[in-house]
Coordinates of N, CA and C in Angstrom, one line a residue:
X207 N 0.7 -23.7 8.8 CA 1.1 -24.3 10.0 C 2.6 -24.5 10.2
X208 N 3.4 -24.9 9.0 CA 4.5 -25.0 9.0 C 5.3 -24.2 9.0
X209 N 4.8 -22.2 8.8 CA 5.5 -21.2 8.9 C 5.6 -21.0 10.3
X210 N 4.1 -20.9 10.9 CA 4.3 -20.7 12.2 C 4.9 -21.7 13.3
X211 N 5.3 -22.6 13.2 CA 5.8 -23.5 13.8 C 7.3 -23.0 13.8
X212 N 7.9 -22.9 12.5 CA 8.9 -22.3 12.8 C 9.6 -21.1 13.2
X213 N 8.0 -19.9 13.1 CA 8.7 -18.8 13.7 C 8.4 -19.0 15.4
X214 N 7.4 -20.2 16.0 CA 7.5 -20.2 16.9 C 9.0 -20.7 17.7
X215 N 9.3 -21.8 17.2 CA 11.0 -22.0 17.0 C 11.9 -20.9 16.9
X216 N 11.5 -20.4 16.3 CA 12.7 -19.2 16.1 C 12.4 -18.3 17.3
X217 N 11.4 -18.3 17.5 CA 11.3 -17.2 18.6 C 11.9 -17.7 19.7
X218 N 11.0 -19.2 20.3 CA 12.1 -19.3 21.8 C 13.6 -19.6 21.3
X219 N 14.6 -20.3 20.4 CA 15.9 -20.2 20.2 C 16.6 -18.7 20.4
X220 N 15.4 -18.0 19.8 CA 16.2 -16.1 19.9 C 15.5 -15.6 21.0
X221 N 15.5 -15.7 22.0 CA 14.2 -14.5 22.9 C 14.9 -13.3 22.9
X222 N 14.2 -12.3 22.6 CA 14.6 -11.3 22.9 C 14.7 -10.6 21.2
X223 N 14.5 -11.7 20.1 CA 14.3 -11.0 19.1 C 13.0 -10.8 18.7
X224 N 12.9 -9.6 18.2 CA 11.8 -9.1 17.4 C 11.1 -9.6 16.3
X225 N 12.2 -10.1 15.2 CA 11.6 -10.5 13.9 C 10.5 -11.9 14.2
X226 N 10.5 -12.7 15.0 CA 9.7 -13.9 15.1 C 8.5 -13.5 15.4
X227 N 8.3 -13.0 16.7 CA 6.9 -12.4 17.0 C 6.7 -11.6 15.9
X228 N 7.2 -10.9 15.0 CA 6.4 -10.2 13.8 C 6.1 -10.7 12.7
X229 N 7.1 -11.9 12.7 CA 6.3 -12.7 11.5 C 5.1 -13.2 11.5
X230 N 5.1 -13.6 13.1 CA 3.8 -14.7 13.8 C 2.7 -13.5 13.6
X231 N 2.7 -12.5 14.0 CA 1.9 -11.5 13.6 C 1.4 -11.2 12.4
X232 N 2.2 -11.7 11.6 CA 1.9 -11.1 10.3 C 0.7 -12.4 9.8
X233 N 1.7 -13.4 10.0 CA 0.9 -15.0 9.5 C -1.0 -14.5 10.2
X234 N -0.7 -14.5 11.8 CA -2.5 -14.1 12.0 C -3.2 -13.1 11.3
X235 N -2.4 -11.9 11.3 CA -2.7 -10.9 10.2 C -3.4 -11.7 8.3
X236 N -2.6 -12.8 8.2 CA -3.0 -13.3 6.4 C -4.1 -14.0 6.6
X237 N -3.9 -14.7 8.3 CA -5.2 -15.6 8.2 C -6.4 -14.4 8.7
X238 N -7.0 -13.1 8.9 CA -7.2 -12.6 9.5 C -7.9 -12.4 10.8
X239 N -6.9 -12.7 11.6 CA -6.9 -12.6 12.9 C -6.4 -11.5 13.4
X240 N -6.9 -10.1 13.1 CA -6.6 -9.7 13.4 C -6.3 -8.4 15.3
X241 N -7.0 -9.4 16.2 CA -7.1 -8.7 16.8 C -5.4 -9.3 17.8
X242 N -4.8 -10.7 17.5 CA -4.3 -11.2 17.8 C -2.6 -10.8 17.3
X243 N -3.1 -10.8 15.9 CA -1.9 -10.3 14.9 C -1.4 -8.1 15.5
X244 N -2.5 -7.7 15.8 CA -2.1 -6.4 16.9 C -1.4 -6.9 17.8
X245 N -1.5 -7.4 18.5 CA -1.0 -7.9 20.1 C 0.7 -8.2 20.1
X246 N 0.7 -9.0 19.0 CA 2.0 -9.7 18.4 C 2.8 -8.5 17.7
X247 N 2.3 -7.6 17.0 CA 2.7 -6.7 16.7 C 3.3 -5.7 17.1
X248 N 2.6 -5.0 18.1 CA 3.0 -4.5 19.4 C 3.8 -4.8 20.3
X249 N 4.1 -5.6 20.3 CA 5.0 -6.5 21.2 C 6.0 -6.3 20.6
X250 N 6.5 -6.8 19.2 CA 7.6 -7.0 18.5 C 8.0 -5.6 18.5
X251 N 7.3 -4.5 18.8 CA 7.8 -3.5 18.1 C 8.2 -2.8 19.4
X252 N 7.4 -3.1 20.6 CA 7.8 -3.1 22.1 C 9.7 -3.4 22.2
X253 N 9.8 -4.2 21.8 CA 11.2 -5.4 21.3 C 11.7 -4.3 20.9
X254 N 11.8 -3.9 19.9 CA 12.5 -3.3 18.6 C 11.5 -1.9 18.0
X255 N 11.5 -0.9 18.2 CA 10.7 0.2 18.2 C 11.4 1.0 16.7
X256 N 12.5 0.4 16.3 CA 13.2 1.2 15.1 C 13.3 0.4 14.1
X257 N 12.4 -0.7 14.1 CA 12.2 -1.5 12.6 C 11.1 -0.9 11.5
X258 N 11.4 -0.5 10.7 CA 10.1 0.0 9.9 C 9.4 -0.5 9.0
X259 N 9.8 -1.8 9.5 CA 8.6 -2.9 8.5 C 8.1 -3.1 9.8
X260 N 8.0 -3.1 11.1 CA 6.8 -3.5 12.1 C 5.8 -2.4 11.9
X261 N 6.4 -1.2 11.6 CA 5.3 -0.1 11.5 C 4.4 -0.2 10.1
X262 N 5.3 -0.7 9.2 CA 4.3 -1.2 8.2 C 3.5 -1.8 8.5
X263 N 3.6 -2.8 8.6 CA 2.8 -4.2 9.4 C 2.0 -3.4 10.2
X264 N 2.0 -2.7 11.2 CA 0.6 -2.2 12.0 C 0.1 -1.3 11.1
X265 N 0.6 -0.6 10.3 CA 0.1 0.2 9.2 C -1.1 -0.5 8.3
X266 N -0.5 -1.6 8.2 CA -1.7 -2.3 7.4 C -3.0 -3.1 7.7
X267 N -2.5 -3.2 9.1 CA -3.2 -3.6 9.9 C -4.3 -2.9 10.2
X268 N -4.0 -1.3 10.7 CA -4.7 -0.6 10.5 C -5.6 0.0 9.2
X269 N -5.2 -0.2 8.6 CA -5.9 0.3 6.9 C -7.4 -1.1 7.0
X270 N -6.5 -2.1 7.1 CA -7.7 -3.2 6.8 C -8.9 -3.3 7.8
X271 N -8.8 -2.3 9.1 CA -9.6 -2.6 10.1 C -10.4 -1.0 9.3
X272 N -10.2 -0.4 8.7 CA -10.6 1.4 8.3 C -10.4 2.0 9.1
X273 N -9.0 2.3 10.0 CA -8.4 3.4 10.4 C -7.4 4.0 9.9
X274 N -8.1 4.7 9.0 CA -6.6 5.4 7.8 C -6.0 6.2 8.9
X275 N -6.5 7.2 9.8 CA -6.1 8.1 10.1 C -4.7 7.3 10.7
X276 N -5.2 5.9 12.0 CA -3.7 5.6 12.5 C -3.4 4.9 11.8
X277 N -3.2 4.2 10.4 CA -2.9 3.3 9.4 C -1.4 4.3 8.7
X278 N -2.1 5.5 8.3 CA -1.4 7.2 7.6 C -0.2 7.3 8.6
X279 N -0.4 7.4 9.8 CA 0.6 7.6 11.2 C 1.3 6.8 11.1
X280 N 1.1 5.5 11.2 CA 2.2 4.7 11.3 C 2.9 4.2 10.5
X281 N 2.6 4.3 9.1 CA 2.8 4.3 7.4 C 4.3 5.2 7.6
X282 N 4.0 6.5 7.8 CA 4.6 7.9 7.8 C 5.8 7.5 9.1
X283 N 5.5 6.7 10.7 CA 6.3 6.9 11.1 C 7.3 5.2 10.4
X284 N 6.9 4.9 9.9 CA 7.6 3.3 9.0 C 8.6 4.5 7.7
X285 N 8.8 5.2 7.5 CA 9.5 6.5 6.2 C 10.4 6.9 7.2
X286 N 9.9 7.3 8.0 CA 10.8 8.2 9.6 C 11.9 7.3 10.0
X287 N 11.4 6.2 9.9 CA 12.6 5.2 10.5 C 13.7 4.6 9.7
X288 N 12.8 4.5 8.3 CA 13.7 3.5 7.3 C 15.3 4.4 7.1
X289 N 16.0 3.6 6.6 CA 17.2 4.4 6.5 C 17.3 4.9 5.2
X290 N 17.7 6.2 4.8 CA 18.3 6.9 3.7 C 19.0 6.8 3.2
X291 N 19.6 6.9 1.7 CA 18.4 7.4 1.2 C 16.9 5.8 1.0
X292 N 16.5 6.3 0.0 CA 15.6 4.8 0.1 C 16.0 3.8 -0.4
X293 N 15.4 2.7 -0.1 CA 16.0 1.6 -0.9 C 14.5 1.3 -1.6
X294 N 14.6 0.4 -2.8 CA 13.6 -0.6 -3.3 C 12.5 -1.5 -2.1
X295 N 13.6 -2.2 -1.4 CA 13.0 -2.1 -0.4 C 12.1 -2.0 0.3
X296 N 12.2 -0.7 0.7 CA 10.9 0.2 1.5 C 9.8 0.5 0.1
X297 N 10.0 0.2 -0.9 CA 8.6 0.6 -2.1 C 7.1 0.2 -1.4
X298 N 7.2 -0.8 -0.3 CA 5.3 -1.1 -0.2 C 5.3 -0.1 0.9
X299 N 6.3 0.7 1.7 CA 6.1 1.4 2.6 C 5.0 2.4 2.0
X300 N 5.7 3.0 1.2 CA 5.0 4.4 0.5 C 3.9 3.9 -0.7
X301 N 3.7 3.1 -0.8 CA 2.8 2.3 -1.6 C 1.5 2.3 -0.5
X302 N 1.4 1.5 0.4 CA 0.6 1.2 1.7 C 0.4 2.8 2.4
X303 N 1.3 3.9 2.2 CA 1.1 5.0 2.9 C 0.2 5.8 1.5
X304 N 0.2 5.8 0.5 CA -0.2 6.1 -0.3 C -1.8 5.9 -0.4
X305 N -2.1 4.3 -0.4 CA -3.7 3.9 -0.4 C -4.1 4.3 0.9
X306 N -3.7 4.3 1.6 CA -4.4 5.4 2.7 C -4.5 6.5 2.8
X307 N -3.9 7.4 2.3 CA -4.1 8.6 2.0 C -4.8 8.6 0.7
X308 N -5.3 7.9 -0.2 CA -6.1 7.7 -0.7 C -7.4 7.8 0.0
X309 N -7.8 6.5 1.1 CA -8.5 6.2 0.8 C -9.3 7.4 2.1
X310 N -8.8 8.5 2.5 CA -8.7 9.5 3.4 C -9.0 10.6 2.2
X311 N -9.3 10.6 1.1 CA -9.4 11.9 0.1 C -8.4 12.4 -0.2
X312 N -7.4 12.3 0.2 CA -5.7 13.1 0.0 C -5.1 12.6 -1.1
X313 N -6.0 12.6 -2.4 CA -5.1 12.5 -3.8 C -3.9 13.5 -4.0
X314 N -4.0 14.6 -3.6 CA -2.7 15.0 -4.1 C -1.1 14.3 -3.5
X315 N -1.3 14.1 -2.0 CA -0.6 14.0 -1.2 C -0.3 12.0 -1.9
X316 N -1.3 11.4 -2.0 CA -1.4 9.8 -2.2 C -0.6 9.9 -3.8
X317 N -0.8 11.1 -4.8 CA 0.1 10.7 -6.0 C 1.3 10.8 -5.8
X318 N 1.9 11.4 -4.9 CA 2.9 11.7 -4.7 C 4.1 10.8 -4.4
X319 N 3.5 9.8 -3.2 CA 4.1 8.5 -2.3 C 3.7 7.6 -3.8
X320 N 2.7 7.6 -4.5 CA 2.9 6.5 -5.6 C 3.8 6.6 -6.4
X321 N 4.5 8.2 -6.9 CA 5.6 8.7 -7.6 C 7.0 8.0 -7.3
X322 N 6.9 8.4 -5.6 CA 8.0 8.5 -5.1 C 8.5 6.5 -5.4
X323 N 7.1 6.2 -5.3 CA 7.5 4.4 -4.9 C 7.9 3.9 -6.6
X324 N 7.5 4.9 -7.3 CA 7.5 4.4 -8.9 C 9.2 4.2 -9.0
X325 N 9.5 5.3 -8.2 CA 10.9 5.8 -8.8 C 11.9 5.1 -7.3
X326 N 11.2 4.0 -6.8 CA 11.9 3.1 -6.4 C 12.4 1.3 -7.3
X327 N 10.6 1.7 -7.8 CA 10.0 0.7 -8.3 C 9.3 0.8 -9.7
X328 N 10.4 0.8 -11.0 CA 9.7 1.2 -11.6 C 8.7 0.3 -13.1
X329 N 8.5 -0.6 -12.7 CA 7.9 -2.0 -13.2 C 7.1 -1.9 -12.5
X330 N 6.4 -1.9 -11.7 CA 5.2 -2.0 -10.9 C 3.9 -1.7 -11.3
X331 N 3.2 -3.0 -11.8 CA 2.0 -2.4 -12.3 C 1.0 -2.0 -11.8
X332 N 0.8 -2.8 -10.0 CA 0.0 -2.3 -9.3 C 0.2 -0.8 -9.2
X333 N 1.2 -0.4 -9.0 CA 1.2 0.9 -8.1 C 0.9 1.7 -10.0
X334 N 0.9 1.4 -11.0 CA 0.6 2.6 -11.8 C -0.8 2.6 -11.9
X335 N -1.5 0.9 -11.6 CA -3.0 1.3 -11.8 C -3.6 1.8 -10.3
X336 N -2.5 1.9 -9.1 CA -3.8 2.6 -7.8 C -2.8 4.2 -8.8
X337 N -2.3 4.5 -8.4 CA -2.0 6.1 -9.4 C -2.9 6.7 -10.4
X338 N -2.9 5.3 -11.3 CA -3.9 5.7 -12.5 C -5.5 6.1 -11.8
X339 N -6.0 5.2 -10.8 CA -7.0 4.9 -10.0 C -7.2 6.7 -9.4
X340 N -6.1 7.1 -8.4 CA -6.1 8.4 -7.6 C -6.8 9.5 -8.6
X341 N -6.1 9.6 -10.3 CA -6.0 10.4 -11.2 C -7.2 10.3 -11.4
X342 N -8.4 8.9 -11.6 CA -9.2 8.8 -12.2 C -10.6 9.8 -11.1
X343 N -9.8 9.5 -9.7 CA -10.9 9.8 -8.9 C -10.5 11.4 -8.4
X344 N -9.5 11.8 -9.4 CA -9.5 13.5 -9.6 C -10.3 14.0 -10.6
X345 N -10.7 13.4 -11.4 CA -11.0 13.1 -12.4 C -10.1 14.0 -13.6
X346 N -8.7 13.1 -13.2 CA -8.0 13.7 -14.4 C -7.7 12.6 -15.2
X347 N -8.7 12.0 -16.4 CA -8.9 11.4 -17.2 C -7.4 11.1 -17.6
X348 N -7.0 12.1 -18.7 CA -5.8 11.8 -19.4 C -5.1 11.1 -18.5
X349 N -4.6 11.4 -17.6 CA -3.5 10.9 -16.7 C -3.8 9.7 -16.3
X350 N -5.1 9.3 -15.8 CA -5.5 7.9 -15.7 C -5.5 7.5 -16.4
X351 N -5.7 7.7 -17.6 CA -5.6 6.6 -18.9 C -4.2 6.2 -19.3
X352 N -3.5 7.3 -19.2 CA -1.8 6.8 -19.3 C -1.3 6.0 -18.3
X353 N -1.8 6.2 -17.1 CA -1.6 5.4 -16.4 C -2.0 3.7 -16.2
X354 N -3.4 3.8 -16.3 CA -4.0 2.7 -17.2 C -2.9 1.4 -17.8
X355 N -2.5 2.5 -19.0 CA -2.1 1.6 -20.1 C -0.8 1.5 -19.7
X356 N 0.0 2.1 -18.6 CA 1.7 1.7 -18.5 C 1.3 0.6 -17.5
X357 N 0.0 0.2 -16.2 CA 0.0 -0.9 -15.7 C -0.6 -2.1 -16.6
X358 N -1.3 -2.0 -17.7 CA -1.3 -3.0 -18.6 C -0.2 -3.2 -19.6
X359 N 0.6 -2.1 -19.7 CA 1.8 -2.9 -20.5 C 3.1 -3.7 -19.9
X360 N 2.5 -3.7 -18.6 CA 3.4 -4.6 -17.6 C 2.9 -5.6 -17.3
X361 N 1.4 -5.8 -17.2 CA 1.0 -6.8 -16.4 C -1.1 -6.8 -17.9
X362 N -0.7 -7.2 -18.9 CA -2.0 -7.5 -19.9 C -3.3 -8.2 -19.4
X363 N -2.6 -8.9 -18.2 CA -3.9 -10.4 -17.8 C -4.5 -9.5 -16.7
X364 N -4.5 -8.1 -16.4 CA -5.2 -7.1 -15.0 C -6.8 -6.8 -15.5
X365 N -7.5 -7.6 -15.2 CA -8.9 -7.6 -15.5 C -9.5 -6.5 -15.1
X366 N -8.9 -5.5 -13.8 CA -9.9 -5.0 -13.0 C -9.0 -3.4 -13.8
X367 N -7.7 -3.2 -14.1 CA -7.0 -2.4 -14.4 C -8.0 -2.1 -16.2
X368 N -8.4 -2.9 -16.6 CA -8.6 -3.4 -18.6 C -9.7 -2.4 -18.1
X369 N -10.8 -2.8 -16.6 CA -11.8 -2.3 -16.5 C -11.8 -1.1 -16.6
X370 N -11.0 -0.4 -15.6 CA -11.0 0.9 -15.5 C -10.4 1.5 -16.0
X371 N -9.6 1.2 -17.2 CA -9.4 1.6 -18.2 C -10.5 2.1 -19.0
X372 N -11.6 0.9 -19.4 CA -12.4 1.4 -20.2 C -13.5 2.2 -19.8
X373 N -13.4 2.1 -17.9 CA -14.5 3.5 -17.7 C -13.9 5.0 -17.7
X374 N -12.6 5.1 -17.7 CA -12.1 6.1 -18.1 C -12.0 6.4 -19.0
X375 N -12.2 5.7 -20.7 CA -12.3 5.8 -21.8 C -13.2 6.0 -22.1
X376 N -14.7 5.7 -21.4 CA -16.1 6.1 -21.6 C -16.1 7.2 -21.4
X377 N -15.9 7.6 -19.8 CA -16.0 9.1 -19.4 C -15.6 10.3 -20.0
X378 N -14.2 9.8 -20.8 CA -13.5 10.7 -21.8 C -13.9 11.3 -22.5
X379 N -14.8 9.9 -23.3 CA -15.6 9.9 -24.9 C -16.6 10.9 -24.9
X380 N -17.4 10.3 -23.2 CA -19.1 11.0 -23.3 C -18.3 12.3 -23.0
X381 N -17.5 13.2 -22.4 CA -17.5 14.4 -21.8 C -16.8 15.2 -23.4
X382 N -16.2 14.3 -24.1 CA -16.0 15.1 -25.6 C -17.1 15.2 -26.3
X383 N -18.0 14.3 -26.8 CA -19.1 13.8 -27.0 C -20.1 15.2 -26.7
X384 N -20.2 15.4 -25.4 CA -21.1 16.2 -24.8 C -20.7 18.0 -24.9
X385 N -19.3 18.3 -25.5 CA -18.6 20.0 -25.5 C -18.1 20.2 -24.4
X386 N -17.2 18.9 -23.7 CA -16.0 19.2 -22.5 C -15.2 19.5 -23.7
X387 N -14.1 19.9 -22.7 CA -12.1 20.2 -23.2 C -11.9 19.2 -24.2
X388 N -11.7 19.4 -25.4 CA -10.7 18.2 -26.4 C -9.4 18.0 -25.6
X389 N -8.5 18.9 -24.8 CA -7.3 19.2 -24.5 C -6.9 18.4 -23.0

């Protein structure tokens, strides 16, 4: 209540800026409200059409409602806008454009934006286990398992990472086990 209060403050003291209405968006967005947190969003970006955290923000907006396809679009035009070269920064951009192209079948294209965000961000344990995750659902074992273990050596207490670690370890085992590739 106390954030929104103040970006409501901020907004009439500034009219005409963008950043308040998109915070306020974002806040309905956490509480999921989201049909309200669009509206606000839109608007802001009505305001300000060259910010590319608003296009994030509807990007994600979209993903959580399961529209990758406009989630992917507005992800991509949030890249289009940001300024070059990248900054750290922009890392949830291509992170967020990534699990949607994920979650759209586009592993090759989703390892790539996770690459790209690694080498913004390169401590990030989330983004090595959705990477590790993409690899696993190529089913390129090795690579998920390395990946695996570089977001557990960042972050040890990832319960769901430990997990899929060990079903990628399974899968590995039974497919050696059974006269798959040693290699």
């Amino acid at each position: 209540d106390q954030a929104m209060a103040a970006y409501r403050t901020a907004s009439r003291l500034f009219p005409g800026c963008h950043i308040p209405v998109m915070c306020i968006g974002m806040e309905y967005m956490r509480t999921n409200n989201l049909p309200l947190a669009e509206q606000l969003l839109l608007n802001a970006k009505s305001v300000c059409p060259l910010d590319p955290m608003i296009y994030n923000e509807l990007g994600v907006l979209y993903f959580r409602n399961g529209d990758y396809n406009k989630a992917t679009r507005l992800l991509r035009e949030a890249l289009k806008v940001a300024p070059k070269p990248l900054a750290a920064m922009w890392e949830p951009i291509l992170v967020n454009l990534a699990h949607s192209l994920r979650k759209q079948g586009l592993y090759i294209e989703a390892c790539i934006h996770y690459k790209d965000a690694l080498a913004l961000s390169c401590k990030s344990a989330s983004t090595f286990a959705a990477l590790g995750f993409t690899k696993h659902l190529q089913d390129n074992l090795p690579e998920a398992i390395e990946m695996y273990h570089k977001a557990l050596s960042l972050r040890p207490e990832d319960t769901l990472t430990a997990e899929l670690l060990n079903e990628a370890l399974l899968e590995d085992c039974s497919r050696h086990r059974n006269g798959g590739d040693l290699l």
